[in-house]
Amino acid sequence: MTMSRTIIIALLLTAMAGSTQAGDRVWDPEPGAKTQKQDAASIQKQLDQELRAKFDAAAKSNHLLTAQAASDAGWGFVADHFAEIDRDHDGYASLSEAQAFFDGRSPLPAARARAAAKVQVVE
């Protein structure tokens, strides 16, 4: 048992050799490196793009998502909440339904405003 631990440690140290050295900046950016400041609008735009890409990958060519397709794509959260996302309960979710679902849970003001604009009051 101790021999295998020794071999594993030796292999790990060998694999790490040359990859990092003392004094390397692992966590901090280089001094003088320009960092891009992100505001809420740019973050919302990035999140929208990521949602569209994930949705398109899961929905395939018909642009409609099923709970099974979400699960198959590894999008378990959407599969678990599919009944909430599929507002018209037709068994398929459109991108706008998914967007409304995520907007309603977003802490970003732009998404919350977009979600509030989509709310329909029926009396």
N, CA, C and O atoms as a MOPAC input file, in Angstrom:
PM7 MOZYME 1SCF
protein

 N      0.81600 1    -1.18700 1     0.00000 1
 C      0.00000 1     0.00000 1     0.00000 1
 C      0.86800 1     1.26200 1     0.00000 1
 O      0.59700 1     2.20100 1    -0.74900 1
 N      1.91100 1     1.28500 1     0.84100 1
 C      2.76900 1     2.46400 1     0.88300 1
 C      3.57500 1     2.61300 1    -0.39000 1
 O      3.89900 1     3.72900 1    -0.79700 1
 N      3.89700 1     1.50700 1    -1.01600 1
 C      4.63800 1     1.58000 1    -2.26900 1
 C      3.80800 1     2.24400 1    -3.35300 1
 O      4.33800 1     3.04100 1    -4.12700 1
 N      2.51700 1     1.93400 1    -3.42800 1
 C      1.68600 1     2.55100 1    -4.45100 1
 C      1.49500 1     4.04200 1    -4.18400 1
 O      1.44200 1     4.83900 1    -5.12100 1
 N      1.39200 1     4.42000 1    -2.91600 1
 C      1.29500 1     5.85600 1    -2.59700 1
 C      2.56100 1     6.58600 1    -3.01100 1
 O      2.50000 1     7.68800 1    -3.55500 1
 N      3.69200 1     5.97800 1    -2.75600 1
 C      4.97400 1     6.58400 1    -3.12600 1
 C      5.06000 1     6.75300 1    -4.63800 1
 O      5.51900 1     7.78600 1    -5.12500 1
 N      4.62400 1     5.75200 1    -5.37100 1
 C      4.65200 1     5.83100 1    -6.83300 1
 C      3.70800 1     6.91600 1    -7.32900 1
 O      4.04900 1     7.67000 1    -8.24000 1
 N      2.52200 1     6.99800 1    -6.73200 1
 C      1.56100 1     8.02800 1    -7.14100 1
 C      2.12000 1     9.41200 1    -6.88200 1
 O      2.02200 1    10.29100 1    -7.73900 1
 N      2.70400 1     9.61800 1    -5.71300 1
 C      3.28000 1    10.93000 1    -5.38400 1
 C      4.42300 1    11.25400 1    -6.33900 1
 O      4.54000 1    12.38600 1    -6.80800 1
 N      5.25300 1    10.27800 1    -6.62400 1
 C      6.36400 1    10.49800 1    -7.55100 1
 C      5.85600 1    10.85200 1    -8.94700 1
 O      6.41000 1    11.72900 1    -9.61000 1
 N      4.81200 1    10.17500 1    -9.38600 1
 C      4.24900 1    10.48000 1   -10.70000 1
 C      3.64400 1    11.87800 1   -10.73000 1
 O      3.80900 1    12.61000 1   -11.70600 1
 N      2.94500 1    12.24300 1    -9.66500 1
 C      2.37200 1    13.58600 1    -9.60400 1
 C      3.45300 1    14.65600 1    -9.61600 1
 O      3.32600 1    15.66100 1   -10.31700 1
 N      4.51000 1    14.44900 1    -8.84900 1
 C      5.59800 1    15.42500 1    -8.82500 1
 C      6.30400 1    15.50200 1   -10.17200 1
 O      6.70400 1    16.58200 1   -10.60800 1
 N      6.45800 1    14.35900 1   -10.82900 1
 C      7.07200 1    14.34400 1   -12.15200 1
 C      6.20300 1    15.07000 1   -13.16600 1
 O      6.71300 1    15.80300 1   -14.01300 1
 N      4.89600 1    14.86900 1   -13.08400 1
 C      3.98100 1    15.52400 1   -14.01300 1
 C      3.96800 1    17.02600 1   -13.79900 1
 O      3.82000 1    17.79500 1   -14.74900 1
 N      4.12400 1    17.44200 1   -12.55300 1
 C      4.08000 1    18.87500 1   -12.24800 1
 C      5.40800 1    19.56300 1   -12.50800 1
 O      5.45100 1    20.78900 1   -12.60900 1
 N      6.48100 1    18.81800 1   -12.61700 1
 C      7.79800 1    19.41200 1   -12.80400 1
 C      7.81600 1    20.26300 1   -14.06300 1
 O      7.42200 1    19.81300 1   -15.13900 1
 N      8.26400 1    21.45800 1   -13.92000 1
 C      8.35900 1    22.35000 1   -15.06200 1
 C      7.08900 1    23.11600 1   -15.36000 1
 O      7.11900 1    24.07300 1   -16.13400 1
 N      5.97000 1    22.72100 1   -14.76400 1
 C      4.72900 1    23.43600 1   -15.05700 1
 C      4.61200 1    24.71100 1   -14.23200 1
 O      4.10600 1    25.72000 1   -14.72300 1
 N      5.06700 1    24.67800 1   -12.99900 1
 C      5.08900 1    25.88500 1   -12.17500 1
 C      6.40600 1    25.93900 1   -11.43500 1
 O      7.02300 1    24.91200 1   -11.15300 1
 N      6.82000 1    27.13500 1   -11.13100 1
 C      8.05800 1    27.32000 1   -10.39600 1
 C      7.81000 1    28.31900 1    -9.28300 1
 O      6.83800 1    29.07400 1    -9.31400 1
 N      8.68500 1    28.31600 1    -8.31600 1
 C      8.57100 1    29.27200 1    -7.22300 1
 C      8.60700 1    30.67700 1    -7.80400 1
 O      9.43600 1    30.98600 1    -8.66000 1
 N      7.71800 1    31.50800 1    -7.33800 1
 C      7.67700 1    32.88600 1    -7.81600 1
 C      6.71600 1    33.10100 1    -8.97200 1
 O      6.45400 1    34.24300 1    -9.34900 1
 N      6.18000 1    32.01900 1    -9.54700 1
 C      5.20300 1    32.17000 1   -10.62500 1
 C      3.94200 1    32.83700 1   -10.08900 1
 O      3.51300 1    32.58000 1    -8.96400 1
 N      3.36500 1    33.69000 1   -10.90900 1
 C      2.11000 1    34.33900 1   -10.53600 1
 C      0.97100 1    33.42000 1   -10.96000 1
 O      0.61600 1    33.34800 1   -12.13600 1
 N      0.41600 1    32.73100 1    -9.99600 1
 C     -0.64400 1    31.79100 1   -10.29300 1
 C     -1.99900 1    32.46100 1   -10.18000 1
 O     -2.86300 1    32.23900 1   -11.02900 1
 N     -2.20800 1    33.27400 1    -9.15900 1
 C     -3.52300 1    33.84300 1    -8.89800 1
 C     -3.64600 1    35.29500 1    -9.33000 1
 O     -4.74600 1    35.74300 1    -9.65100 1
 N     -2.56800 1    36.02900 1    -9.34600 1
 C     -2.62900 1    37.44800 1    -9.65100 1
 C     -2.31100 1    37.69900 1   -11.11700 1
 O     -1.48200 1    36.99600 1   -11.69600 1
 N     -2.96500 1    38.70100 1   -11.73400 1
 C     -2.58800 1    39.06100 1   -13.09800 1
 C     -1.20600 1    39.70700 1   -13.11600 1
 O     -0.71100 1    40.18500 1   -12.09500 1
 N     -0.61300 1    39.70900 1   -14.27000 1
 C      0.68300 1    40.35800 1   -14.42300 1
 C      0.56700 1    41.83000 1   -14.05500 1
 O     -0.45700 1    42.45500 1   -14.33400 1
 N      1.59700 1    42.39400 1   -13.43300 1
 C      1.54600 1    43.82900 1   -13.14000 1
 C      1.41200 1    44.62800 1   -14.43200 1
 O      2.12200 1    44.37500 1   -15.40600 1
 N      0.51800 1    45.57000 1   -14.43300 1
 C      0.29900 1    46.40000 1   -15.60800 1
 C     -0.61900 1    45.78000 1   -16.63700 1
 O     -0.90500 1    46.40100 1   -17.66100 1
 N     -1.08700 1    44.56600 1   -16.38600 1
 C     -1.99900 1    43.91600 1   -17.33500 1
 C     -3.34100 1    44.63100 1   -17.29300 1
 O     -3.84100 1    44.97400 1   -16.22200 1
 N     -3.90800 1    44.84800 1   -18.44900 1
 C     -5.19700 1    45.52400 1   -18.52400 1
 C     -6.30900 1    44.52500 1   -18.26200 1
 O     -6.37400 1    43.46200 1   -18.88100 1
 N     -7.16300 1    44.88000 1   -17.35200 1
 C     -8.32600 1    44.04700 1   -17.07800 1
 C     -9.55100 1    44.77100 1   -17.59400 1
 O     -9.65300 1    45.99500 1   -17.50900 1
 N    -10.45800 1    44.01300 1   -18.11900 1
 C    -11.66700 1    44.59700 1   -18.67700 1
 C    -12.72300 1    44.66600 1   -17.58400 1
 O    -13.10900 1    43.64600 1   -17.01200 1
 N    -13.18100 1    45.86900 1   -17.30300 1
 C    -14.21300 1    46.04200 1   -16.30700 1
 C    -15.56000 1    45.71000 1   -16.94900 1
 O    -15.87500 1    46.17700 1   -18.04300 1
 N    -16.33000 1    44.91100 1   -16.26000 1
 C    -17.61900 1    44.52000 1   -16.79900 1
 C    -18.72100 1    45.20000 1   -16.00300 1
 O    -18.69100 1    45.25300 1   -14.77400 1
 N    -19.68600 1    45.71200 1   -16.73600 1
 C    -20.85300 1    46.28600 1   -16.08400 1
 C    -22.00800 1    45.29800 1   -16.22200 1
 O    -21.86700 1    44.25500 1   -16.86100 1
 N    -23.13900 1    45.62700 1   -15.62600 1
 C    -24.28500 1    44.72200 1   -15.62700 1
 C    -24.75500 1    44.41600 1   -17.04800 1
 O    -25.15800 1    43.28800 1   -17.33100 1
 N    -24.71000 1    45.39600 1   -17.94200 1
 C    -25.17100 1    45.18300 1   -19.31200 1
 C    -24.27900 1    44.19000 1   -20.05700 1
 O    -24.77800 1    43.32800 1   -20.78100 1
 N    -22.96300 1    44.30600 1   -19.88200 1
 C    -22.06300 1    43.38200 1   -20.57800 1
 C    -22.16500 1    41.97300 1   -19.99200 1
 O    -22.05200 1    40.98700 1   -20.72200 1
 N    -22.37600 1    41.87700 1   -18.69500 1
 C    -22.56300 1    40.56700 1   -18.08000 1
 C    -23.85400 1    39.93900 1   -18.57700 1
 O    -23.88800 1    38.74700 1   -18.88400 1
 N    -24.93400 1    40.74500 1   -18.66000 1
 C    -26.21700 1    40.22500 1   -19.14000 1
 C    -26.09900 1    39.75700 1   -20.58000 1
 O    -26.66500 1    38.72700 1   -20.94500 1
 N    -25.37000 1    40.50200 1   -21.40100 1
 C    -25.18400 1    40.11700 1   -22.80200 1
 C    -24.43300 1    38.78800 1   -22.89700 1
 O    -24.78900 1    37.93000 1   -23.70500 1
 N    -23.41100 1    38.61900 1   -22.08500 1
 C    -22.64300 1    37.37300 1   -22.08100 1
 C    -23.51500 1    36.20700 1   -21.61500 1
 O    -23.45900 1    35.12500 1   -22.19900 1
 N    -24.31000 1    36.41300 1   -20.58300 1
 C    -25.19700 1    35.35700 1   -20.09600 1
 C    -26.24200 1    34.97900 1   -21.14600 1
 O    -26.55300 1    33.80000 1   -21.32000 1
 N    -26.78400 1    35.98000 1   -21.84600 1
 C    -27.75800 1    35.70700 1   -22.90700 1
 C    -27.13700 1    34.87200 1   -24.02300 1
 O    -27.77100 1    33.95400 1   -24.54300 1
 N    -25.89800 1    35.19100 1   -24.38800 1
 C    -25.21100 1    34.43400 1   -25.43000 1
 C    -24.95200 1    32.99400 1   -24.98800 1
 O    -25.10200 1    32.05900 1   -25.77400 1
 N    -24.56200 1    32.82500 1   -23.72500 1
 C    -24.32000 1    31.48600 1   -23.20900 1
 C    -25.61200 1    30.67400 1   -23.14700 1
 O    -25.61400 1    29.48200 1   -23.45500 1
 N    -26.70700 1    31.31700 1   -22.75200 1
 C    -27.99300 1    30.62300 1   -22.70900 1
 C    -28.41800 1    30.18900 1   -24.10300 1
 O    -28.86800 1    29.05900 1   -24.29500 1
 N    -28.27900 1    31.07900 1   -25.07000 1
 C    -28.65000 1    30.74200 1   -26.44800 1
 C    -27.80900 1    29.58000 1   -26.96800 1
 O    -28.34300 1    28.66500 1   -27.59300 1
 N    -26.51200 1    29.60700 1   -26.71800 1
 C    -25.63200 1    28.53500 1   -27.18300 1
 C    -25.99700 1    27.20800 1   -26.52700 1
 O    -26.06500 1    26.18100 1   -27.20300 1
 N    -26.22900 1    27.22200 1   -25.22800 1
 C    -26.59900 1    25.99100 1   -24.51300 1
 C    -27.95500 1    25.48200 1   -24.99200 1
 O    -28.14200 1    24.28000 1   -25.18500 1
 N    -28.90600 1    26.40900 1   -25.18500 1
 C    -30.23500 1    26.02500 1   -25.64700 1
 C    -30.15900 1    25.42700 1   -27.04700 1
 O    -30.74600 1    24.37500 1   -27.30300 1
 N    -29.44100 1    26.08900 1   -27.95700 1
 C    -29.32900 1    25.59100 1   -29.32600 1
 C    -28.66100 1    24.22300 1   -29.38300 1
 O    -29.04700 1    23.37100 1   -30.18400 1
 N    -27.65900 1    24.01300 1   -28.53300 1
 C    -26.98600 1    22.71400 1   -28.51100 1
 C    -27.92000 1    21.61900 1   -28.00300 1
 O    -27.89600 1    20.49600 1   -28.50500 1
 N    -28.73700 1    21.94600 1   -27.01200 1
 C    -29.64700 1    20.94400 1   -26.44600 1
 C    -30.86800 1    20.72100 1   -27.32500 1
 O    -31.34900 1    19.59400 1   -27.44100 1
 N    -31.37900 1    21.79100 1   -27.95200 1
 C    -32.61900 1    21.69800 1   -28.73900 1
 C    -32.37900 1    21.13000 1   -30.13300 1
 O    -33.32800 1    20.77700 1   -30.83400 1
 N    -31.13700 1    21.04200 1   -30.52900 1
 C    -30.77800 1    20.54000 1   -31.85500 1
 C    -31.34600 1    21.43400 1   -32.95900 1
 O    -31.23000 1    22.65600 1   -32.87400 1
 N    -31.94900 1    20.85700 1   -33.98000 1
 C    -32.32100 1    21.63400 1   -35.16300 1
 C    -33.72600 1    22.22100 1   -35.11800 1
 O    -34.01400 1    23.15700 1   -35.86400 1
 N    -34.60800 1    21.70400 1   -34.27000 1
 C    -35.99000 1    22.19100 1   -34.29900 1
 C    -36.22900 1    23.41500 1   -33.41600 1
 O    -37.32700 1    23.97100 1   -33.42300 1
 N    -35.22100 1    23.84400 1   -32.65800 1
 C    -35.29200 1    25.03200 1   -31.80900 1
 C    -36.35300 1    24.92500 1   -30.72300 1
 O    -36.80000 1    25.94000 1   -30.19000 1
 N    -36.75400 1    23.71600 1   -30.39500 1
 C    -37.66400 1    23.46600 1   -29.29200 1
 C    -37.00900 1    22.44700 1   -28.37300 1
 O    -36.47100 1    21.43600 1   -28.82500 1
 N    -37.06200 1    22.72300 1   -27.10200 1
 C    -36.39000 1    21.89500 1   -26.11800 1
 C    -37.39100 1    21.01300 1   -25.38700 1
 O    -38.46500 1    21.47100 1   -24.99700 1
 N    -37.04000 1    19.76300 1   -25.20600 1
 C    -37.84800 1    18.86500 1   -24.39200 1
 C    -37.08100 1    18.58000 1   -23.10000 1
 O    -35.87900 1    18.83400 1   -23.01300 1
 N    -37.77100 1    18.06200 1   -22.12100 1
 C    -37.11800 1    17.71600 1   -20.86300 1
 C    -36.05400 1    16.64600 1   -21.10200 1
 O    -34.98000 1    16.68800 1   -20.50200 1
 N    -36.35400 1    15.69200 1   -21.97800 1
 C    -35.39300 1    14.62400 1   -22.27400 1
 C    -34.15300 1    15.17900 1   -22.98300 1
 O    -33.03200 1    14.76700 1   -22.68500 1
 N    -34.35200 1    16.11000 1   -23.91500 1
 C    -33.21000 1    16.70900 1   -24.62400 1
 C    -32.33400 1    17.50200 1   -23.66000 1
 O    -31.10800 1    17.48100 1   -23.76800 1
 N    -32.96500 1    18.20400 1   -22.71500 1
 C    -32.19600 1    18.94500 1   -21.71400 1
 C    -31.38700 1    17.98500 1   -20.85300 1
 O    -30.22000 1    18.24000 1   -20.55700 1
 N    -32.00000 1    16.89900 1   -20.46000 1
 C    -31.31000 1    15.89700 1   -19.64900 1
 C    -30.16900 1    15.25700 1   -20.42900 1
 O    -29.07800 1    15.06700 1   -19.89200 1
 N    -30.41900 1    14.92300 1   -21.69600 1
 C    -29.39100 1    14.31200 1   -22.54100 1
 C    -28.20600 1    15.24600 1   -22.76000 1
 O    -27.07300 1    14.79100 1   -22.92200 1
 N    -28.46600 1    16.54500 1   -22.76300 1
 C    -27.40300 1    17.53400 1   -22.97500 1
 C    -26.66400 1    17.86600 1   -21.67800 1
 O    -25.75000 1    18.69000 1   -21.67700 1
 N    -27.05900 1    17.22700 1   -20.57500 1
 C    -26.39800 1    17.49600 1   -19.30200 1
 C    -26.88400 1    18.75300 1   -18.62700 1
 O    -26.19600 1    19.31400 1   -17.77400 1
 N    -28.06100 1    19.19700 1   -19.00100 1
 C    -28.63800 1    20.42100 1   -18.46600 1
 C    -29.70200 1    20.02300 1   -17.44000 1
 O    -30.89200 1    20.27500 1   -17.62600 1
 N    -29.24600 1    19.39900 1   -16.36100 1
 C    -30.12800 1    18.83200 1   -15.36300 1
 C    -31.03900 1    19.83300 1   -14.68200 1
 O    -32.18500 1    19.51200 1   -14.36500 1
 N    -30.54800 1    21.04400 1   -14.45100 1
 C    -31.37400 1    22.05800 1   -13.80100 1
 C    -32.60900 1    22.36300 1   -14.64300 1
 O    -33.71400 1    22.48100 1   -14.11300 1
 N    -32.42100 1    22.48700 1   -15.93400 1
 C    -33.54400 1    22.76100 1   -16.83400 1
 C    -34.47300 1    21.55600 1   -16.89100 1
 O    -35.69400 1    21.71500 1   -16.88400 1
 N    -33.91300 1    20.36400 1   -16.94600 1
 C    -34.74900 1    19.15700 1   -16.96300 1
 C    -35.58000 1    19.05400 1   -15.68600 1
 O    -36.75500 1    18.68700 1   -15.72900 1
 N    -34.96400 1    19.37900 1   -14.55100 1
 C    -35.66900 1    19.31400 1   -13.27100 1
 C    -36.77500 1    20.35900 1   -13.14900 1
 O    -37.78000 1    20.11800 1   -12.48100 1
 N    -36.60200 1    21.51000 1   -13.78300 1
 C    -37.57100 1    22.61000 1   -13.69300 1
 C    -38.36100 1    22.79800 1   -14.98600 1
 O    -38.91400 1    23.86800 1   -15.24000 1
 N    -38.40600 1    21.74600 1   -15.79600 1
 C    -39.01000 1    21.87800 1   -17.11600 1
 C    -40.48400 1    22.27600 1   -17.05100 1
 O    -40.94800 1    23.04900 1   -17.88900 1
 N    -41.21700 1    21.76400 1   -16.08000 1
 C    -42.64300 1    22.10700 1   -15.96400 1
 C    -42.83500 1    23.60200 1   -15.72900 1
 O    -43.81600 1    24.18100 1   -16.19500 1
 N    -41.90500 1    24.22900 1   -15.01000 1
 C    -41.97800 1    25.67900 1   -14.78900 1
 C    -41.58300 1    26.46200 1   -16.04300 1
 O    -42.13400 1    27.52900 1   -16.31800 1
 N    -40.64200 1    25.93200 1   -16.78500 1
 C    -40.15200 1    26.61500 1   -17.98700 1
 C    -41.18500 1    26.55000 1   -19.10200 1
 O    -41.41900 1    27.54000 1   -19.79500 1
 N    -41.80100 1    25.38900 1   -19.27600 1
 C    -42.78200 1    25.16900 1   -20.33800 1
 C    -44.11800 1    25.78500 1   -19.91000 1
 O    -45.00900 1    25.08800 1   -19.42500 1
 N    -44.23700 1    27.07800 1   -20.09500 1
 C    -45.40800 1    27.81300 1   -19.59600 1
 C    -46.72000 1    27.41400 1   -20.25000 1
 O    -47.76500 1    27.43700 1   -19.60100 1
 N    -46.68000 1    27.05000 1   -21.52400 1
 C    -47.92900 1    26.67900 1   -22.18800 1
 C    -48.19200 1    25.17500 1   -22.10300 1
 O    -49.17500 1    24.68600 1   -22.66000 1
 N    -47.31500 1    24.43600 1   -21.40800 1
 C    -47.48500 1    23.01100 1   -21.12100 1
 C    -47.76900 1    22.17300 1   -22.36900 1
 O    -48.64500 1    21.30800 1   -22.37600 1
 N    -46.99200 1    22.46000 1   -23.43700 1
 C    -47.14700 1    21.67600 1   -24.66000 1
 C    -46.05600 1    20.61400 1   -24.80700 1
 O    -46.00800 1    19.91300 1   -25.81800 1
 N    -45.18100 1    20.49100 1   -23.80700 1
 C    -44.12500 1    19.49200 1   -23.85100 1
 C    -42.83700 1    19.98700 1   -24.47700 1
 O    -41.83700 1    19.27000 1   -24.50700 1
 N    -42.86100 1    21.21500 1   -24.97500 1
 C    -41.68500 1    21.82600 1   -25.58400 1
 C    -41.46300 1    23.19800 1   -24.97100 1
 O    -42.41800 1    23.88400 1   -24.60700 1
 N    -40.21000 1    23.59500 1   -24.85800 1
 C    -39.88200 1    24.93500 1   -24.37800 1
 C    -39.14300 1    25.67900 1   -25.47700 1
 O    -38.22500 1    25.14600 1   -26.09900 1
 N    -39.55100 1    26.90000 1   -25.70300 1
 C    -38.85600 1    27.74700 1   -26.67100 1
 C    -37.74900 1    28.50600 1   -25.94300 1
 O    -37.67400 1    28.50300 1   -24.71400 1
 N    -36.89800 1    29.15200 1   -26.72900 1
 C    -35.84300 1    29.95700 1   -26.12200 1
 C    -36.44500 1    31.07900 1   -25.30100 1
 O    -35.92100 1    31.40000 1   -24.23400 1
 N    -37.51800 1    31.68000 1   -25.75800 1
 C    -38.12200 1    32.77700 1   -25.00100 1
 C    -38.68500 1    32.28700 1   -23.67000 1
 O    -38.63500 1    33.01600 1   -22.67900 1
 N    -39.22200 1    31.06200 1   -23.62700 1
 C    -39.69500 1    30.51500 1   -22.35600 1
 C    -38.53000 1    30.26900 1   -21.40000 1
 O    -38.62600 1    30.55900 1   -20.20700 1
 N    -37.44000 1    29.73800 1   -21.92600 1
 C    -36.25500 1    29.51100 1   -21.09200 1
 C    -35.67900 1    30.83600 1   -20.61300 1
 O    -35.27300 1    30.96300 1   -19.45800 1
 N    -35.64500 1    31.82300 1   -21.50700 1
 C    -35.13600 1    33.14100 1   -21.14600 1
 C    -35.97800 1    33.76300 1   -20.03700 1
 O    -35.43400 1    34.32200 1   -19.08400 1
 N    -37.28700 1    33.67000 1   -20.15400 1
 C    -38.17700 1    34.22700 1   -19.12800 1
 C    -37.96800 1    33.52600 1   -17.78900 1
 O    -37.98800 1    34.17000 1   -16.73900 1
 N    -37.76900 1    32.21400 1   -17.82200 1
 C    -37.53300 1    31.45400 1   -16.59400 1
 C    -36.27100 1    31.94300 1   -15.89800 1
 O    -36.28400 1    32.20800 1   -14.69600 1
 N    -35.17300 1    32.06400 1   -16.65600 1
 C    -33.91600 1    32.49700 1   -16.06000 1
 C    -33.93800 1    33.98300 1   -15.69400 1
 O    -33.35000 1    34.37400 1   -14.68500 1
 N    -34.59600 1    34.80000 1   -16.48300 1
 C    -34.69600 1    36.22300 1   -16.15600 1
 C    -35.41200 1    36.43800 1   -14.82500 1
 O    -35.04100 1    37.32100 1   -14.05200 1
 N    -36.42200 1    35.64300 1   -14.56500 1
 C    -37.16500 1    35.77800 1   -13.31700 1
 C    -36.34600 1    35.43000 1   -12.09100 1
 O    -36.72800 1    35.78500 1   -10.97600 1
 N    -35.23700 1    34.75100 1   -12.27000 1
 C    -34.38000 1    34.35500 1   -11.15800 1
 C    -33.06200 1    35.11700 1   -11.11900 1
 O    -32.22100 1    34.85200 1   -10.26000 1
 N    -32.87700 1    36.03700 1   -12.01700 1
 C    -31.60900 1    36.74700 1   -12.14200 1
 C    -31.50300 1    37.90900 1   -11.15700 1
 O    -32.48900 1    38.59900 1   -10.89900 1
 N    -30.31300 1    38.12200 1   -10.61200 1
 C    -30.11000 1    39.29900 1    -9.76700 1
 C    -29.78800 1    40.55500 1   -10.57000 1
 O    -29.72500 1    41.64900 1   -10.00800 1
 N    -29.58300 1    40.40800 1   -11.88300 1
 C    -29.22000 1    41.55300 1   -12.70700 1
 C    -30.45300 1    42.38300 1   -13.04400 1
 O    -31.48900 1    41.82500 1   -13.40600 1
 N    -30.36000 1    43.69200 1   -12.93400 1
 C    -31.51200 1    44.56100 1   -13.17500 1
 C    -32.08900 1    44.45000 1   -14.58500 1
 O    -33.30700 1    44.51500 1   -14.75300 1
 N    -31.24400 1    44.28500 1   -15.59500 1
 C    -31.74100 1    44.20900 1   -16.97100 1
 C    -32.60500 1    42.96800 1   -17.16200 1
 O    -33.64100 1    43.02800 1   -17.82400 1
 N    -32.19100 1    41.86500 1   -16.59700 1
 C    -32.96900 1    40.63100 1   -16.72200 1
 C    -34.27400 1    40.73600 1   -15.94200 1
 O    -35.31500 1    40.26600 1   -16.40100 1
 N    -34.22000 1    41.34700 1   -14.77300 1
 C    -35.43700 1    41.49000 1   -13.98300 1
 C    -36.43800 1    42.40200 1   -14.68000 1
 O    -37.64100 1    42.14300 1   -14.65600 1
 N    -35.94500 1    43.46000 1   -15.29800 1
 C    -36.83200 1    44.36500 1   -16.03200 1
 C    -37.43300 1    43.65100 1   -17.23100 1
 O    -38.61300 1    43.82500 1   -17.53600 1
 N    -36.62600 1    42.84800 1   -17.91000 1
 C    -37.12400 1    42.09600 1   -19.05600 1
 C    -38.18600 1    41.09000 1   -18.60700 1
 O    -39.18400 1    40.88800 1   -19.29900 1
 N    -37.97200 1    40.46900 1   -17.46400 1
 C    -38.94700 1    39.51100 1   -16.94000 1
 C    -40.23000 1    40.21700 1   -16.54600 1
 O    -41.32000 1    39.69800 1   -16.78900 1
 N    -40.12100 1    41.39200 1   -15.94200 1
 C    -41.30200 1    42.13800 1   -15.52600 1
 C    -42.11600 1    42.59400 1   -16.73300 1
 O    -43.34400 1    42.66200 1   -16.66600 1
 N    -41.44200 1    42.90400 1   -17.82500 1
 C    -42.13800 1    43.34900 1   -19.02600 1
 C    -42.90800 1    42.21200 1   -19.67500 1
 O    -43.86700 1    42.45800 1   -20.40600 1
 N    -42.50300 1    40.95900 1   -19.42000 1
 C    -43.16300 1    39.80800 1   -20.02000 1
 C    -44.32100 1    39.28600 1   -19.17900 1
 O    -45.07700 1    38.42200 1   -19.62500 1
 N    -44.46000 1    39.80400 1   -17.97200 1
 C    -45.53800 1    39.33500 1   -17.10500 1
 C    -46.86800 1    39.82700 1   -17.63200 1
 O    -47.03600 1    41.00800 1   -17.93200 1
 N    -47.79500 1    38.92100 1   -17.73900 1
 C    -49.11500 1    39.25900 1   -18.22700 1
 C    -50.11900 1    39.03600 1   -17.10500 1
 O    -50.24000 1    37.93100 1   -16.57600 1
 N    -50.83800 1    40.09600 1   -16.74700 1
 C    -51.81500 1    40.00500 1   -15.68300 1
 C    -53.16700 1    39.69100 1   -16.32000 1
 O    -53.64600 1    40.41900 1   -17.18900 1
 N    -53.76800 1    38.59700 1   -15.87000 1
 C    -55.06800 1    38.19100 1   -16.39100 1
 C    -56.08200 1    38.29600 1   -15.26500 1
 O    -55.91500 1    37.69900 1   -14.20100 1
 N    -57.12100 1    39.05200 1   -15.51000 1
 C    -58.14500 1    39.22300 1   -14.47400 1
 C    -59.43800 1    38.57800 1   -14.88200 1
 O    -60.41400 1    38.62200 1   -14.13300 1

